[in-house]
Amino acid sequence: MELTVFAKKRQAKDGRTFYTFISTLVKKSTGESLTTQVKFRESCGQPHPEDCPMNIIVDKKNANFTTKELQNEETGQTIVSNTLWVTDWKKGSEYVDHSMDDFD
């Protein structure tokens, strides 16, 4: 499957900077879109954040999906956290941004 991966720059409480990777998965059964964090196993490496957004190809046998519920400490709300764990990937087709196609 081909996924578009975005890199989001974050800052830890101790001040260090790191990146998280985000993508969208679509459930076959319902067509529902799920925003998910993408984590790459150390053995396969991860995309360079400056190359994102980019398309990657992941064979389903080289990935697994987890969902867990977390409590937001500040608001007490329950948050659903989706994570796609990737053990192998390769660069996909060139990413083309179509977000502005409907505007003059």
mmCIF file of N, CA and C in Angstrom:
data_model
loop_
_atom_site.group_PDB
_atom_site.id
_atom_site.type_symbol
_atom_site.label_atom_id
_atom_site.label_comp_id
_atom_site.label_asym_id
_atom_site.label_seq_id
_atom_site.Cartn_x
_atom_site.Cartn_y
_atom_site.Cartn_z
ATOM 1 N N MET A 1 0.835 -1.170 0.000
ATOM 2 C CA MET A 1 0.000 0.000 0.000
ATOM 3 C C MET A 1 0.886 1.241 0.000
ATOM 4 N N GLU A 2 0.395 2.278 -0.671
ATOM 5 C CA GLU A 2 1.144 3.526 -0.722
ATOM 6 C C GLU A 2 0.516 4.529 0.250
ATOM 7 N N LEU A 3 1.349 5.134 1.081
ATOM 8 C CA LEU A 3 0.901 6.087 2.096
ATOM 9 C C LEU A 3 1.606 7.419 1.906
ATOM 10 N N THR A 4 0.896 8.504 2.174
ATOM 11 C CA THR A 4 1.527 9.817 2.218
ATOM 12 C C THR A 4 1.879 10.090 3.673
ATOM 13 N N VAL A 5 3.149 10.365 3.912
ATOM 14 C CA VAL A 5 3.658 10.572 5.269
ATOM 15 C C VAL A 5 4.075 12.034 5.433
ATOM 16 N N PHE A 6 3.605 12.636 6.512
ATOM 17 C CA PHE A 6 3.956 14.001 6.867
ATOM 18 C C PHE A 6 4.821 13.970 8.115
ATOM 19 N N ALA A 7 5.807 14.870 8.208
ATOM 20 C CA ALA A 7 6.656 14.975 9.401
ATOM 21 C C ALA A 7 6.209 16.189 10.193
ATOM 22 N N LYS A 8 6.035 16.005 11.489
ATOM 23 C CA LYS A 8 5.622 17.098 12.364
ATOM 24 C C LYS A 8 6.725 17.329 13.393
ATOM 25 N N LYS A 9 7.239 18.556 13.428
ATOM 26 C CA LYS A 9 8.304 18.917 14.363
ATOM 27 C C LYS A 9 7.685 19.164 15.729
ATOM 28 N N ARG A 10 8.259 18.563 16.750
ATOM 29 C CA ARG A 10 7.741 18.700 18.117
ATOM 30 C C ARG A 10 8.884 19.060 19.058
ATOM 31 N N GLN A 11 8.491 19.515 20.235
ATOM 32 C CA GLN A 11 9.488 19.836 21.247
ATOM 33 C C GLN A 11 9.103 19.160 22.554
ATOM 34 N N ALA A 12 10.045 18.439 23.132
ATOM 35 C CA ALA A 12 9.820 17.756 24.403
ATOM 36 C C ALA A 12 9.841 18.769 25.547
ATOM 37 N N LYS A 13 9.338 18.352 26.694
ATOM 38 C CA LYS A 13 9.309 19.217 27.872
ATOM 39 C C LYS A 13 10.710 19.667 28.277
ATOM 40 N N ASP A 14 11.711 18.826 27.986
ATOM 41 C CA ASP A 14 13.088 19.183 28.339
ATOM 42 C C ASP A 14 13.757 20.082 27.292
ATOM 43 N N GLY A 15 13.004 20.451 26.230
ATOM 44 C CA GLY A 15 13.518 21.387 25.243
ATOM 45 C C GLY A 15 14.087 20.770 23.976
ATOM 46 N N ARG A 16 14.295 19.462 23.961
ATOM 47 C CA ARG A 16 14.866 18.857 22.756
ATOM 48 C C ARG A 16 13.803 18.774 21.658
ATOM 49 N N THR A 17 14.254 18.823 20.414
ATOM 50 C CA THR A 17 13.374 18.787 19.251
ATOM 51 C C THR A 17 13.407 17.401 18.624
ATOM 52 N N PHE A 18 12.241 16.918 18.203
ATOM 53 C CA PHE A 18 12.161 15.633 17.521
ATOM 54 C C PHE A 18 11.007 15.683 16.525
ATOM 55 N N TYR A 19 10.907 14.680 15.675
ATOM 56 C CA TYR A 19 9.859 14.626 14.659
ATOM 57 C C TYR A 19 8.975 13.406 14.878
ATOM 58 N N THR A 20 7.687 13.586 14.617
ATOM 59 C CA THR A 20 6.771 12.448 14.539
ATOM 60 C C THR A 20 6.241 12.412 13.117
ATOM 61 N N PHE A 21 5.880 11.218 12.680
ATOM 62 C CA PHE A 21 5.377 11.028 11.327
ATOM 63 C C PHE A 21 3.900 10.668 11.398
ATOM 64 N N ILE A 22 3.113 11.265 10.497
ATOM 65 C CA ILE A 22 1.663 11.093 10.508
ATOM 66 C C ILE A 22 1.192 10.718 9.108
ATOM 67 N N SER A 23 0.173 9.862 9.051
ATOM 68 C CA SER A 23 -0.435 9.482 7.781
ATOM 69 C C SER A 23 -1.919 9.228 8.005
ATOM 70 N N THR A 24 -2.626 8.895 6.946
ATOM 71 C CA THR A 24 -4.042 8.564 7.025
ATOM 72 C C THR A 24 -4.256 7.191 6.422
ATOM 73 N N LEU A 25 -4.967 6.340 7.144
ATOM 74 C CA LEU A 25 -5.348 5.019 6.650
ATOM 75 C C LEU A 25 -6.850 5.022 6.420
ATOM 76 N N VAL A 26 -7.301 4.281 5.410
ATOM 77 C CA VAL A 26 -8.730 4.187 5.110
ATOM 78 C C VAL A 26 -9.168 2.744 5.331
ATOM 79 N N LYS A 27 -10.186 2.564 6.206
ATOM 80 C CA LYS A 27 -10.715 1.225 6.467
ATOM 81 C C LYS A 27 -11.479 0.722 5.247
ATOM 82 N N LYS A 28 -11.182 -0.497 4.823
ATOM 83 C CA LYS A 28 -11.869 -1.087 3.678
ATOM 84 C C LYS A 28 -13.364 -1.221 3.924
ATOM 85 N N SER A 29 -13.720 -1.693 5.098
ATOM 86 C CA SER A 29 -15.112 -2.025 5.392
ATOM 87 C C SER A 29 -16.042 -0.816 5.447
ATOM 88 N N THR A 30 -15.550 0.322 5.942
ATOM 89 C CA THR A 30 -16.425 1.476 6.141
ATOM 90 C C THR A 30 -16.030 2.703 5.328
ATOM 91 N N GLY A 31 -14.816 2.722 4.803
ATOM 92 C CA GLY A 31 -14.328 3.898 4.093
ATOM 93 C C GLY A 31 -13.890 5.006 5.029
ATOM 94 N N GLU A 32 -13.905 4.731 6.333
ATOM 95 C CA GLU A 32 -13.525 5.711 7.351
ATOM 96 C C GLU A 32 -12.029 6.012 7.278
ATOM 97 N N SER A 33 -11.673 7.305 7.350
ATOM 98 C CA SER A 33 -10.270 7.726 7.375
ATOM 99 C C SER A 33 -9.792 7.814 8.816
ATOM 100 N N LEU A 34 -8.645 7.215 9.087
ATOM 101 C CA LEU A 34 -8.059 7.246 10.430
ATOM 102 C C LEU A 34 -6.700 7.935 10.368
ATOM 103 N N THR A 35 -6.562 9.034 11.086
ATOM 104 C CA THR A 35 -5.256 9.671 11.200
ATOM 105 C C THR A 35 -4.433 8.819 12.154
ATOM 106 N N THR A 36 -3.206 8.531 11.762
ATOM 107 C CA THR A 36 -2.383 7.644 12.574
ATOM 108 C C THR A 36 -0.936 8.128 12.621
ATOM 109 N N GLN A 37 -0.310 7.898 13.735
ATOM 110 C CA GLN A 37 1.122 8.145 13.842
ATOM 111 C C GLN A 37 1.830 6.966 13.184
ATOM 112 N N VAL A 38 2.909 7.239 12.480
ATOM 113 C CA VAL A 38 3.691 6.175 11.843
ATOM 114 C C VAL A 38 5.023 6.097 12.567
ATOM 115 N N LYS A 39 5.328 4.908 13.075
ATOM 116 C CA LYS A 39 6.606 4.691 13.748
ATOM 117 C C LYS A 39 7.392 3.667 12.948
ATOM 118 N N PHE A 40 8.657 3.982 12.709
ATOM 119 C CA PHE A 40 9.523 3.131 11.917
ATOM 120 C C PHE A 40 10.489 2.397 12.839
ATOM 121 N N ARG A 41 10.561 1.090 12.680
ATOM 122 C CA ARG A 41 11.511 0.305 13.470
ATOM 123 C C ARG A 41 12.926 0.753 13.131
ATOM 124 N N GLU A 42 13.806 0.670 14.095
ATOM 125 C CA GLU A 42 15.178 1.120 13.923
ATOM 126 C C GLU A 42 15.868 0.403 12.764
ATOM 127 N N SER A 43 15.544 -0.863 12.560
ATOM 128 C CA SER A 43 16.202 -1.656 11.523
ATOM 129 C C SER A 43 15.920 -1.168 10.107
ATOM 130 N N CYS A 44 14.788 -0.477 9.880
ATOM 131 C CA CYS A 44 14.456 -0.036 8.522
ATOM 132 C C CYS A 44 14.724 1.449 8.302
ATOM 133 N N GLY A 45 15.012 2.183 9.355
ATOM 134 C CA GLY A 45 15.237 3.616 9.219
ATOM 135 C C GLY A 45 13.938 4.361 8.979
ATOM 136 N N GLN A 46 14.001 5.663 9.009
ATOM 137 C CA GLN A 46 12.811 6.472 8.791
ATOM 138 C C GLN A 46 13.098 7.504 7.710
ATOM 139 N N PRO A 47 12.069 8.069 7.097
ATOM 140 C CA PRO A 47 12.289 9.112 6.090
ATOM 141 C C PRO A 47 12.962 10.328 6.716
ATOM 142 N N HIS A 48 13.658 11.099 5.907
ATOM 143 C CA HIS A 48 14.221 12.351 6.387
ATOM 144 C C HIS A 48 13.076 13.356 6.490
ATOM 145 N N PRO A 49 12.907 13.991 7.638
ATOM 146 C CA PRO A 49 11.795 14.929 7.824
ATOM 147 C C PRO A 49 11.736 16.020 6.756
ATOM 148 N N GLU A 50 12.899 16.472 6.282
ATOM 149 C CA GLU A 50 12.909 17.531 5.269
ATOM 150 C C GLU A 50 12.410 17.045 3.905
ATOM 151 N N ASP A 51 12.318 15.730 3.699
ATOM 152 C CA ASP A 51 11.778 15.169 2.458
ATOM 153 C C ASP A 51 10.255 15.029 2.504
ATOM 154 N N CYS A 52 9.658 15.278 3.663
ATOM 155 C CA CYS A 52 8.215 15.108 3.826
ATOM 156 C C CYS A 52 7.479 16.382 3.478
ATOM 157 N N PRO A 53 6.265 16.296 2.980
ATOM 158 C CA PRO A 53 5.509 15.065 2.800
ATOM 159 C C PRO A 53 6.071 14.247 1.642
ATOM 160 N N MET A 54 5.936 12.940 1.789
ATOM 161 C CA MET A 54 6.391 12.024 0.754
ATOM 162 C C MET A 54 5.521 10.783 0.764
ATOM 163 N N ASN A 55 5.492 10.102 -0.371
ATOM 164 C CA ASN A 55 4.765 8.843 -0.476
ATOM 165 C C ASN A 55 5.736 7.701 -0.230
ATOM 166 N N ILE A 56 5.292 6.740 0.562
ATOM 167 C CA ILE A 56 6.090 5.539 0.798
ATOM 168 C C ILE A 56 5.235 4.314 0.485
ATOM 169 N N ILE A 57 5.907 3.234 0.158
ATOM 170 C CA ILE A 57 5.231 1.965 -0.105
ATOM 171 C C ILE A 57 5.567 1.006 1.024
ATOM 172 N N VAL A 58 4.519 0.461 1.631
ATOM 173 C CA VAL A 58 4.671 -0.481 2.739
ATOM 174 C C VAL A 58 3.881 -1.737 2.390
ATOM 175 N N ASP A 59 4.547 -2.878 2.389
ATOM 176 C CA ASP A 59 3.847 -4.143 2.221
ATOM 177 C C ASP A 59 3.140 -4.450 3.542
ATOM 178 N N LYS A 60 1.886 -4.852 3.488
ATOM 179 C CA LYS A 60 1.108 -5.073 4.713
ATOM 180 C C LYS A 60 1.762 -6.080 5.652
ATOM 181 N N LYS A 61 2.542 -7.006 5.111
ATOM 182 C CA LYS A 61 3.212 -7.980 5.982
ATOM 183 C C LYS A 61 4.350 -7.334 6.781
ATOM 184 N N ASN A 62 4.752 -6.111 6.391
ATOM 185 C CA ASN A 62 5.826 -5.402 7.077
ATOM 186 C C ASN A 62 5.307 -4.266 7.968
ATOM 187 N N ALA A 63 4.043 -4.380 8.382
ATOM 188 C CA ALA A 63 3.462 -3.346 9.229
ATOM 189 C C ALA A 63 2.388 -3.949 10.117
ATOM 190 N N ASN A 64 2.131 -3.283 11.224
ATOM 191 C CA ASN A 64 0.970 -3.641 12.031
ATOM 192 C C ASN A 64 0.383 -2.375 12.630
ATOM 193 N N PHE A 65 -0.903 -2.438 12.983
ATOM 194 C CA PHE A 65 -1.667 -1.279 13.414
ATOM 195 C C PHE A 65 -2.160 -1.512 14.829
ATOM 196 N N THR A 66 -1.985 -0.506 15.685
ATOM 197 C CA THR A 66 -2.485 -0.596 17.054
ATOM 198 C C THR A 66 -3.327 0.629 17.385
ATOM 199 N N THR A 67 -4.312 0.416 18.234
ATOM 200 C CA THR A 67 -5.161 1.493 18.729
ATOM 201 C C THR A 67 -5.209 1.375 20.242
ATOM 202 N N LYS A 68 -5.078 2.513 20.926
ATOM 203 C CA LYS A 68 -5.227 2.497 22.375
ATOM 204 C C LYS A 68 -5.899 3.784 22.818
ATOM 205 N N GLU A 69 -6.565 3.701 23.950
ATOM 206 C CA GLU A 69 -7.233 4.867 24.524
ATOM 207 C C GLU A 69 -6.358 5.447 25.627
ATOM 208 N N LEU A 70 -6.207 6.776 25.602
ATOM 209 C CA LEU A 70 -5.394 7.484 26.586
ATOM 210 C C LEU A 70 -6.237 8.563 27.242
ATOM 211 N N GLN A 71 -5.870 8.942 28.447
ATOM 212 C CA GLN A 71 -6.540 10.039 29.146
ATOM 213 C C GLN A 71 -5.707 11.299 28.995
ATOM 214 N N ASN A 72 -6.325 12.397 28.552
ATOM 215 C CA ASN A 72 -5.665 13.692 28.509
ATOM 216 C C ASN A 72 -5.580 14.190 29.953
ATOM 217 N N GLU A 73 -4.361 14.398 30.438
ATOM 218 C CA GLU A 73 -4.155 14.781 31.839
ATOM 219 C C GLU A 73 -4.770 16.134 32.172
ATOM 220 N N GLU A 74 -4.790 17.055 31.206
ATOM 221 C CA GLU A 74 -5.301 18.399 31.464
ATOM 222 C C GLU A 74 -6.822 18.463 31.451
ATOM 223 N N THR A 75 -7.458 17.770 30.486
ATOM 224 C CA THR A 75 -8.914 17.891 30.322
ATOM 225 C C THR A 75 -9.684 16.685 30.845
ATOM 226 N N GLY A 76 -9.001 15.561 31.023
ATOM 227 C CA GLY A 76 -9.673 14.346 31.459
ATOM 228 C C GLY A 76 -10.376 13.600 30.332
ATOM 229 N N GLN A 77 -10.305 14.135 29.101
ATOM 230 C CA GLN A 77 -10.941 13.486 27.963
ATOM 231 C C GLN A 77 -10.199 12.219 27.567
ATOM 232 N N THR A 78 -10.957 11.263 27.026
ATOM 233 C CA THR A 78 -10.360 10.056 26.485
ATOM 234 C C THR A 78 -9.983 10.310 25.028
ATOM 235 N N ILE A 79 -8.755 9.997 24.679
ATOM 236 C CA ILE A 79 -8.235 10.204 23.329
ATOM 237 C C ILE A 79 -7.897 8.841 22.731
ATOM 238 N N VAL A 80 -8.244 8.622 21.473
ATOM 239 C CA VAL A 80 -7.884 7.393 20.777
ATOM 240 C C VAL A 80 -6.579 7.642 20.032
ATOM 241 N N SER A 81 -5.587 6.820 20.301
ATOM 242 C CA SER A 81 -4.274 6.949 19.675
ATOM 243 C C SER A 81 -4.060 5.780 18.718
ATOM 244 N N ASN A 82 -3.871 6.091 17.431
ATOM 245 C CA ASN A 82 -3.612 5.072 16.406
ATOM 246 C C ASN A 82 -2.141 5.114 16.031
ATOM 247 N N THR A 83 -1.524 3.939 15.903
ATOM 248 C CA THR A 83 -0.116 3.865 15.520
ATOM 249 C C THR A 83 0.073 2.770 14.489
ATOM 250 N N LEU A 84 0.767 3.114 13.404
ATOM 251 C CA LEU A 84 1.170 2.141 12.393
ATOM 252 C C LEU A 84 2.651 1.899 12.591
ATOM 253 N N TRP A 85 3.011 0.661 12.926
ATOM 254 C CA TRP A 85 4.413 0.277 13.119
ATOM 255 C C TRP A 85 4.922 -0.320 11.824
ATOM 256 N N VAL A 86 6.005 0.240 11.280
ATOM 257 C CA VAL A 86 6.546 -0.185 9.987
ATOM 258 C C VAL A 86 7.915 -0.819 10.190
ATOM 259 N N THR A 87 8.108 -2.015 9.617
ATOM 260 C CA THR A 87 9.401 -2.696 9.728
ATOM 261 C C THR A 87 10.209 -2.649 8.433
ATOM 262 N N ASP A 88 9.558 -2.273 7.319
ATOM 263 C CA ASP A 88 10.268 -2.135 6.041
ATOM 264 C C ASP A 88 9.428 -1.259 5.127
ATOM 265 N N TRP A 89 10.067 -0.410 4.361
ATOM 266 C CA TRP A 89 9.367 0.490 3.447
ATOM 267 C C TRP A 89 10.322 0.894 2.336
ATOM 268 N N LYS A 90 9.754 1.462 1.262
ATOM 269 C CA LYS A 90 10.560 2.052 0.203
ATOM 270 C C LYS A 90 9.856 3.299 -0.291
ATOM 271 N N LYS A 91 10.607 4.144 -0.956
ATOM 272 C CA LYS A 91 10.056 5.396 -1.467
ATOM 273 C C LYS A 91 9.019 5.088 -2.535
ATOM 274 N N GLY A 92 7.907 5.811 -2.492
ATOM 275 C CA GLY A 92 6.828 5.620 -3.458
ATOM 276 C C GLY A 92 6.879 6.665 -4.557
ATOM 277 N N SER A 93 5.734 6.900 -5.175
ATOM 278 C CA SER A 93 5.640 7.882 -6.250
ATOM 279 C C SER A 93 5.875 9.286 -5.696
ATOM 280 N N GLU A 94 6.161 10.206 -6.583
ATOM 281 C CA GLU A 94 6.407 11.594 -6.190
ATOM 282 C C GLU A 94 5.146 12.182 -5.562
ATOM 283 N N TYR A 95 5.294 12.873 -4.444
ATOM 284 C CA TYR A 95 4.158 13.513 -3.785
ATOM 285 C C TYR A 95 3.773 14.775 -4.543
ATOM 286 N N VAL A 96 2.473 14.917 -4.848
ATOM 287 C CA VAL A 96 1.948 16.116 -5.498
ATOM 288 C C VAL A 96 0.834 16.664 -4.617
ATOM 289 N N ASP A 97 0.960 17.939 -4.240
ATOM 290 C CA ASP A 97 -0.027 18.578 -3.379
ATOM 291 C C ASP A 97 -1.199 19.093 -4.228
ATOM 292 N N HIS A 98 -2.393 18.574 -3.981
ATOM 293 C CA HIS A 98 -3.586 18.988 -4.712
ATOM 294 C C HIS A 98 -4.539 19.808 -3.843
ATOM 295 N N SER A 99 -4.081 20.268 -2.697
ATOM 296 C CA SER A 99 -4.962 20.958 -1.759
ATOM 297 C C SER A 99 -5.506 22.278 -2.294
ATOM 298 N N MET A 100 -4.847 22.889 -3.248
ATOM 299 C CA MET A 100 -5.276 24.179 -3.768
ATOM 300 C C MET A 100 -5.970 24.073 -5.136
ATOM 301 N N ASP A 101 -6.190 22.856 -5.635
ATOM 302 C CA ASP A 101 -6.762 22.663 -6.967
ATOM 303 C C ASP A 101 -8.164 23.245 -7.122
ATOM 304 N N ASP A 102 -8.939 23.339 -6.062
ATOM 305 C CA ASP A 102 -10.317 23.822 -6.138
ATOM 306 C C ASP A 102 -10.437 25.334 -5.981
ATOM 307 N N PHE A 103 -9.327 26.040 -5.925
ATOM 308 C CA PHE A 103 -9.349 27.490 -5.719
ATOM 309 C C PHE A 103 -8.784 28.214 -6.929
ATOM 310 N N ASP A 104 -9.282 29.457 -7.153
ATOM 311 C CA ASP A 104 -8.767 30.292 -8.260
ATOM 312 C C ASP A 104 -7.468 30.939 -7.887
#
